[in-house]
Coordinates of C-alpha atoms and ligand atoms in Angstrom, one line a residue:
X669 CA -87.3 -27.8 -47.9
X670 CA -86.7 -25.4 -44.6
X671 CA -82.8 -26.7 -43.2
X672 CA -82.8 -27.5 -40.4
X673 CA -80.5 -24.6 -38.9
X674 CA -83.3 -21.8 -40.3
X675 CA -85.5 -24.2 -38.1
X676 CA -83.5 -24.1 -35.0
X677 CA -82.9 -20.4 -35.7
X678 CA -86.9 -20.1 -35.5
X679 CA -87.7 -22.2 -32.4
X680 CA -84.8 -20.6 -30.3
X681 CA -86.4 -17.1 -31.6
X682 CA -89.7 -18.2 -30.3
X683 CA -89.0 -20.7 -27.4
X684 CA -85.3 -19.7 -25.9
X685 CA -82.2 -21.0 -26.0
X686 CA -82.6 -24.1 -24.3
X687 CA -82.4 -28.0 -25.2
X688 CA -83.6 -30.3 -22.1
X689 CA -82.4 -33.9 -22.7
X690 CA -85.0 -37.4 -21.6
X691 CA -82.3 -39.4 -19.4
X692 CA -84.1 -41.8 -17.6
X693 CA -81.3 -43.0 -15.0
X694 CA -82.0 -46.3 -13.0
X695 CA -81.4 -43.3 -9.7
X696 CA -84.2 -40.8 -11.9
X697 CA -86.8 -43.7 -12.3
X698 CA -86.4 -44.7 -8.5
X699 CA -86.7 -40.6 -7.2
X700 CA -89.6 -40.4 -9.2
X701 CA -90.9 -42.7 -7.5
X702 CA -90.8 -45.4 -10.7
X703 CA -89.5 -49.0 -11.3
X704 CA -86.4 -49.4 -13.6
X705 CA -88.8 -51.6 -16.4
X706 CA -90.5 -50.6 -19.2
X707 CA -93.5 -49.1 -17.8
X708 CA -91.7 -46.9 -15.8
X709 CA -89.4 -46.1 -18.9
X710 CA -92.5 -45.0 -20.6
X711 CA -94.0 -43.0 -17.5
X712 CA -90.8 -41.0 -17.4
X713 CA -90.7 -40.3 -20.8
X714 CA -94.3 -39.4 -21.5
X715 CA -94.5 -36.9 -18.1
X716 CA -91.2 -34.8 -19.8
X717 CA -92.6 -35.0 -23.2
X718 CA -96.2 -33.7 -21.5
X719 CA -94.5 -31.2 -19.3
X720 CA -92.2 -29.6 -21.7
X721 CA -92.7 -30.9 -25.3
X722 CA -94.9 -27.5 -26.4
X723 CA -92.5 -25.5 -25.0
X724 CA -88.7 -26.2 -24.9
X725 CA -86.9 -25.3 -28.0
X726 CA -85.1 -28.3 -28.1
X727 CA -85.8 -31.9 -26.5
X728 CA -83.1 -34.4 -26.5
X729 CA -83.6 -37.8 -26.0
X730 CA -80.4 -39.8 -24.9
X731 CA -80.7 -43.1 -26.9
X732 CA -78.9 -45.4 -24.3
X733 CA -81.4 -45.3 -22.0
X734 CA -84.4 -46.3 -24.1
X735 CA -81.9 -49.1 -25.7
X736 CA -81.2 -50.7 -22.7
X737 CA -85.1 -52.0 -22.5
X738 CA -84.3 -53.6 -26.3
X739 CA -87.5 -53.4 -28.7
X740 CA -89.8 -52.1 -26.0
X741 CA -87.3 -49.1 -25.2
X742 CA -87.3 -48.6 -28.7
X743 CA -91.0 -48.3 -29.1
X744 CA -91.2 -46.1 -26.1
X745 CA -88.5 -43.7 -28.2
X746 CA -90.4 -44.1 -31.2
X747 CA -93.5 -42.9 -29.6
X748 CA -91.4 -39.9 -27.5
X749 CA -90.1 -38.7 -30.9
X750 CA -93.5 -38.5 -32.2
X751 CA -95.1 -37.2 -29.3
X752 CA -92.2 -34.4 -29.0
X753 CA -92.4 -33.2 -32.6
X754 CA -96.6 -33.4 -32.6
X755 CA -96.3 -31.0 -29.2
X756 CA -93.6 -29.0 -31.5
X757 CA -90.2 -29.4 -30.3
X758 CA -87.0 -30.0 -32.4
X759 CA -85.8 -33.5 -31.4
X760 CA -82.2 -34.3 -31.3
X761 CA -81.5 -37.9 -30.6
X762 CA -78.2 -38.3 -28.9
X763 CA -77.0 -41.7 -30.0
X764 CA -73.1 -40.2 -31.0
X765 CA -72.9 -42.7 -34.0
X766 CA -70.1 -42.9 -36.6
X767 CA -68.3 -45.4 -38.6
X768 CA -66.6 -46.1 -42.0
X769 CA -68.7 -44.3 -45.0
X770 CA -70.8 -47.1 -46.0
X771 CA -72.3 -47.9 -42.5
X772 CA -72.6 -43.9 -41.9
X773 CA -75.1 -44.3 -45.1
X774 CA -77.3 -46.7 -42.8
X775 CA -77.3 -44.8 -39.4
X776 CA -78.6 -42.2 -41.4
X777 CA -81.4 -43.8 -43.3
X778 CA -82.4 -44.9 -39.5
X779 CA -82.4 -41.6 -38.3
X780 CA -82.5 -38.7 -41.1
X781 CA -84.8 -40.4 -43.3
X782 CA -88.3 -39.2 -43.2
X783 CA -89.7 -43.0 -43.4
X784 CA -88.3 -44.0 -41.0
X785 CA -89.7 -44.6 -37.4
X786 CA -87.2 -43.4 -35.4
X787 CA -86.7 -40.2 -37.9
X788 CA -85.7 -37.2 -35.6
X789 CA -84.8 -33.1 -36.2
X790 CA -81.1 -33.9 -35.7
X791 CA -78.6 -36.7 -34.3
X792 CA -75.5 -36.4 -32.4
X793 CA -72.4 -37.8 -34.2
X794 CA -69.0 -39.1 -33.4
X795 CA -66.0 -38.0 -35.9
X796 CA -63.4 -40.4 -34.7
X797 CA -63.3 -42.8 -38.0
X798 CA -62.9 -39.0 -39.4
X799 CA -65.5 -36.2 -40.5
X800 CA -65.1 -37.0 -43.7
X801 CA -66.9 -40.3 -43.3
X802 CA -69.9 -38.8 -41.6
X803 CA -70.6 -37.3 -45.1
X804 CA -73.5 -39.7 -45.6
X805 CA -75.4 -37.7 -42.8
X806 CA -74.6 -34.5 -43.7
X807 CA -75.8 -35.2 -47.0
X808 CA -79.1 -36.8 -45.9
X809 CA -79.8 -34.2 -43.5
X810 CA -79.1 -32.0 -46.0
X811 CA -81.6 -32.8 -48.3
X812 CA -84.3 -33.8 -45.6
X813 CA -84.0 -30.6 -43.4
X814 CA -82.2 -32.3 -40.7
X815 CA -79.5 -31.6 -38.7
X816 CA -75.5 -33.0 -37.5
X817 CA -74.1 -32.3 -33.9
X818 CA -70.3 -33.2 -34.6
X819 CA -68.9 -34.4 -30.6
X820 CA -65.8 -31.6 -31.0
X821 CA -64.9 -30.7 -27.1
X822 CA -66.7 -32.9 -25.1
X823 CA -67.7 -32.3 -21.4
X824 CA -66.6 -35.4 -20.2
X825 CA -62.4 -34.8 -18.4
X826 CA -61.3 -38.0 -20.1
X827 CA -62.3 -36.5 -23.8
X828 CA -59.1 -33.7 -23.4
X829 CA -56.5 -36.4 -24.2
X830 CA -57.7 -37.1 -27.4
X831 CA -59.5 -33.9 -28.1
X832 CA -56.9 -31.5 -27.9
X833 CA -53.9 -33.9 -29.1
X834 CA -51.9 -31.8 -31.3
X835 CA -52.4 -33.0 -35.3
X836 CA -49.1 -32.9 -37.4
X837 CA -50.1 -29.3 -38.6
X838 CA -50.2 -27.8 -34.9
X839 CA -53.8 -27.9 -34.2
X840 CA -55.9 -29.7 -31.9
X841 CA -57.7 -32.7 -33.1
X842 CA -60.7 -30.9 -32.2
X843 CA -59.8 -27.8 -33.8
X844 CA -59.6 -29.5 -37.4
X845 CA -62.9 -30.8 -36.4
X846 CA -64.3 -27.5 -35.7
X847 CA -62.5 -26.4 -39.3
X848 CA -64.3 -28.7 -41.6
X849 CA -67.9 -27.9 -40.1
X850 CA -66.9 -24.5 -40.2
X851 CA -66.4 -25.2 -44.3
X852 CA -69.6 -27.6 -44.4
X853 CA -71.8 -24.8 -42.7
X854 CA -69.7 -21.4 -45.2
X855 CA -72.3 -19.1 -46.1
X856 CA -75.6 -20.7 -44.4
X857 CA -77.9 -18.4 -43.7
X858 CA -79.0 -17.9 -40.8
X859 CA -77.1 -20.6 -39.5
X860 CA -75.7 -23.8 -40.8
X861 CA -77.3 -27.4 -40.2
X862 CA -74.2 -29.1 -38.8
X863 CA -73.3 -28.2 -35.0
X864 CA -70.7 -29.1 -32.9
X865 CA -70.9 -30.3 -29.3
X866 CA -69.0 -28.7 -27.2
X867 CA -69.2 -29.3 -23.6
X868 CA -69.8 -26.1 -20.8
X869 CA -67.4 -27.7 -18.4
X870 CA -64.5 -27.5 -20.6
X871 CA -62.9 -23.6 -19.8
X872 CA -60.9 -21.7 -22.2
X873 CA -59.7 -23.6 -24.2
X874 CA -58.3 -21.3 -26.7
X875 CA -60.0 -23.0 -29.5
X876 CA -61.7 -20.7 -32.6
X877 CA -65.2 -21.3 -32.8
X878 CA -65.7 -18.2 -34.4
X879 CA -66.6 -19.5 -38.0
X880 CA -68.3 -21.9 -37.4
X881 CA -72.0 -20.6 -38.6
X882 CA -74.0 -23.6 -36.8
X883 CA -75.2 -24.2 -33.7
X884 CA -73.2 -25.2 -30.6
X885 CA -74.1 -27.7 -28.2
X886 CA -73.4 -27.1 -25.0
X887 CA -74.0 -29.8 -22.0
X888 CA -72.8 -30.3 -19.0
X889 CA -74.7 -27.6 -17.2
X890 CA -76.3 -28.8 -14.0
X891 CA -75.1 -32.1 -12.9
X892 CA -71.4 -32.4 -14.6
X893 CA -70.4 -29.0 -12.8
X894 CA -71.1 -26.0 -15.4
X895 CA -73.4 -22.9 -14.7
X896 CA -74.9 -20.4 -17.2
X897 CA -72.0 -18.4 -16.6
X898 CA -69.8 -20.5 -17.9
X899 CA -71.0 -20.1 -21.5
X900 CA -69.1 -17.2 -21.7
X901 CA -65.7 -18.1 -20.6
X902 CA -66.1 -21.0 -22.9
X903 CA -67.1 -19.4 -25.7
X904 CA -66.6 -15.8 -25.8
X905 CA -67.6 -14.1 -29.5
X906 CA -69.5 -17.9 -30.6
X907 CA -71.7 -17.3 -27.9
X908 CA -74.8 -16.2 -29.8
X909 CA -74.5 -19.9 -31.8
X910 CA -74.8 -21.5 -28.3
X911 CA -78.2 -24.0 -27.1
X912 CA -77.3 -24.6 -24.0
X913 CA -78.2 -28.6 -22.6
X914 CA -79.9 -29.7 -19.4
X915 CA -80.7 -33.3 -18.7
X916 CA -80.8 -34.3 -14.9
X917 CA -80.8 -30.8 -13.4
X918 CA -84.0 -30.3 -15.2
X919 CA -85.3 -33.8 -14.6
X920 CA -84.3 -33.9 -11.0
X921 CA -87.4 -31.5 -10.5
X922 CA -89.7 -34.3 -11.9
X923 CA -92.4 -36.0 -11.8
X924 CA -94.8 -33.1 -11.0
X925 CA -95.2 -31.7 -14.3
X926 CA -95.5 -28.1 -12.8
X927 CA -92.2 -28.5 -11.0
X928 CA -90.8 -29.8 -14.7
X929 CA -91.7 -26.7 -16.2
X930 CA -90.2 -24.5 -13.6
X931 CA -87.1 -26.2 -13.4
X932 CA -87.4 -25.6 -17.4
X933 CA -87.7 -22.0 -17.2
X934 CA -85.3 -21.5 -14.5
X935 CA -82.6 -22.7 -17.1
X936 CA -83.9 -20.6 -19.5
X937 CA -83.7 -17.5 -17.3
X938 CA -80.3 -18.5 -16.6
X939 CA -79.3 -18.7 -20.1
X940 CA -80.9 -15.9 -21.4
X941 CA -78.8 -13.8 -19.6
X942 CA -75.8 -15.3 -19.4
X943 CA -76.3 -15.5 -23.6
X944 CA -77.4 -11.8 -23.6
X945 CA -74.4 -9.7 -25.7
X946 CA -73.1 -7.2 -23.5
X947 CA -74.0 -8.5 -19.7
Ligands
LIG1220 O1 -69.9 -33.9 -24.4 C1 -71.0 -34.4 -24.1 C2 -71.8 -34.9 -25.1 C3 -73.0 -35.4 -24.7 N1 -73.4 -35.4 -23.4 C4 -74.8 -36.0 -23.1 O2 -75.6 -34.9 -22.6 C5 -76.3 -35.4 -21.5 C6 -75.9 -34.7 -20.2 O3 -76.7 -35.0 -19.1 P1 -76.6 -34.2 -17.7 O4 -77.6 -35.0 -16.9 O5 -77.1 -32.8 -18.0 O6 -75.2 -34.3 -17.2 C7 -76.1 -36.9 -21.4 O7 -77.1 -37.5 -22.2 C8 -74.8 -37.1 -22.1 O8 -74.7 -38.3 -22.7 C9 -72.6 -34.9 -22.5 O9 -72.9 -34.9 -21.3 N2 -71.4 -34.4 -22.9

């Protein structure tokens, strides 16, 4: 079984550096010209998964707004996911879960399980009850090929408070976050299959990335504030681990598929070269 960071390794090798996120915003819906139901839910959906889904590296659908329809949104994601990995993306479905051992073990069946209907590439997950209990995942992933984004800095300016609070050894919360997926992912080759999110919005923060040997997400380009060059400032020597994320930037451009795409490779032009060692 291929992991899952050898397979992200080989889609951003043929496809970029880039992971666009499916947000469909009440405010996106309406622009594109859409009603906020389920039909225009699934319009939305199907016109990024058409426009981009055989050629981003990376499509991330944002589980929240698919939820919010109930079991209809929940088809519609179950039909994105299947659509998006047919056309040959990676899916990573941001739905940040996390929770005491036992009920890790479920979220993970649901998501990392190959039976299962909403089974995606890789999940976002929150390490608040502790990294420790996300172990469930790491291990399904693990034996399925799938990967574990661990939230670590996140874009968001309320996240700093409890991010970077200082543990009773002197580090940042989010440091000894970054230090146990930096053990999980020792020695992977060519990258490990748990990544961290960090956002693109955050700075310097003077945290150590730097053996962490998985990939790094990085949103809050675009709409939250960040640019390309960012990356850089944020994460100096890690950069080469980076995907950068797009969601409304890149969506904004919709519905004409055409203007999808171009919004698409603008951000990957962008991030090509602000990823490029020695610009
Ligand atoms: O730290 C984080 C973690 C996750 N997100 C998610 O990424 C997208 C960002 O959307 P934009 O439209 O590009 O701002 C969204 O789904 C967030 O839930 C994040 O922004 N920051």
């Amino acid at each position: 079984m291929e992991s899952f960071g050898a397979r992200l390794h080989r889609a951003v090798t043929e496809r970029g550096p880039l992971c666009v996120g499916i947000d469909p915003h009440p405010g996106l819906l309406a622009r594109w010209g859409l009603d906020d139901d389920v039909r225009g839910l699934d319009r939305f959906a199907r016109t990024v998964t058409e426009a981009l889904g055989d050629r981003v590296a990376v499509v991330k659908p944002q589980s929240a707004f698919f939820e919010r329809f109930g079991s209809k949104g929940m088809e519609i994601l179950e039909s994105t996911i299947r659509q998006l990995r047919e056309a040959g993306s990676l899916v990573l479905l941001d739905v940040k879960r996390g929770d005491i051992g036992s009920t890790v073990a479920a979220y993970a069946s649901a998501y990392l399980d190959p039976s299962s209907p909403v089974h995606v590439d890789a999940v976002t997950a929150s390490p608040y009850l502790g990294v420790g209990a996300l172990a469930p995942m790491f291990e399904l992933a693990a034996e399925h090929g799938g990967g574990v984004f661990v939230l670590a800095l996140t874009s968001n300016p309320e996240g700093a408070a409890v991010q970077r609070a200082r543990t009773a050894d002197g580090r940042t919360v989010a440091q000894t976050v970054i230090d146990e997926i930096s053990q999980l992912n020792a020695g992977a080759q060519p990258l490990g299959s748990v990544g961290l999110v960090v956002g693109a919005t955050i700075g310097d923060t003077g945290h150590d990335l730097s053996a962490v040997n998985g990939p790094l997400l990085a949103p809050g380009l675009g709409a939250q504030g960040a640019t390309a060059a960012d990356l850089r400032v944020v994460f100096g020597s890690a950069l080469p681990a980076v995907l950068p994320s797009y969601s409304r930037e890149v969506l904004g451009a919709g519905p004409d598929p055409d203007a999808l795409r171009a919004a698409a490779d603008r951000a990957l032009t962008d991030c090509r070269a602000a990823l490029a060692t020695g610009d």
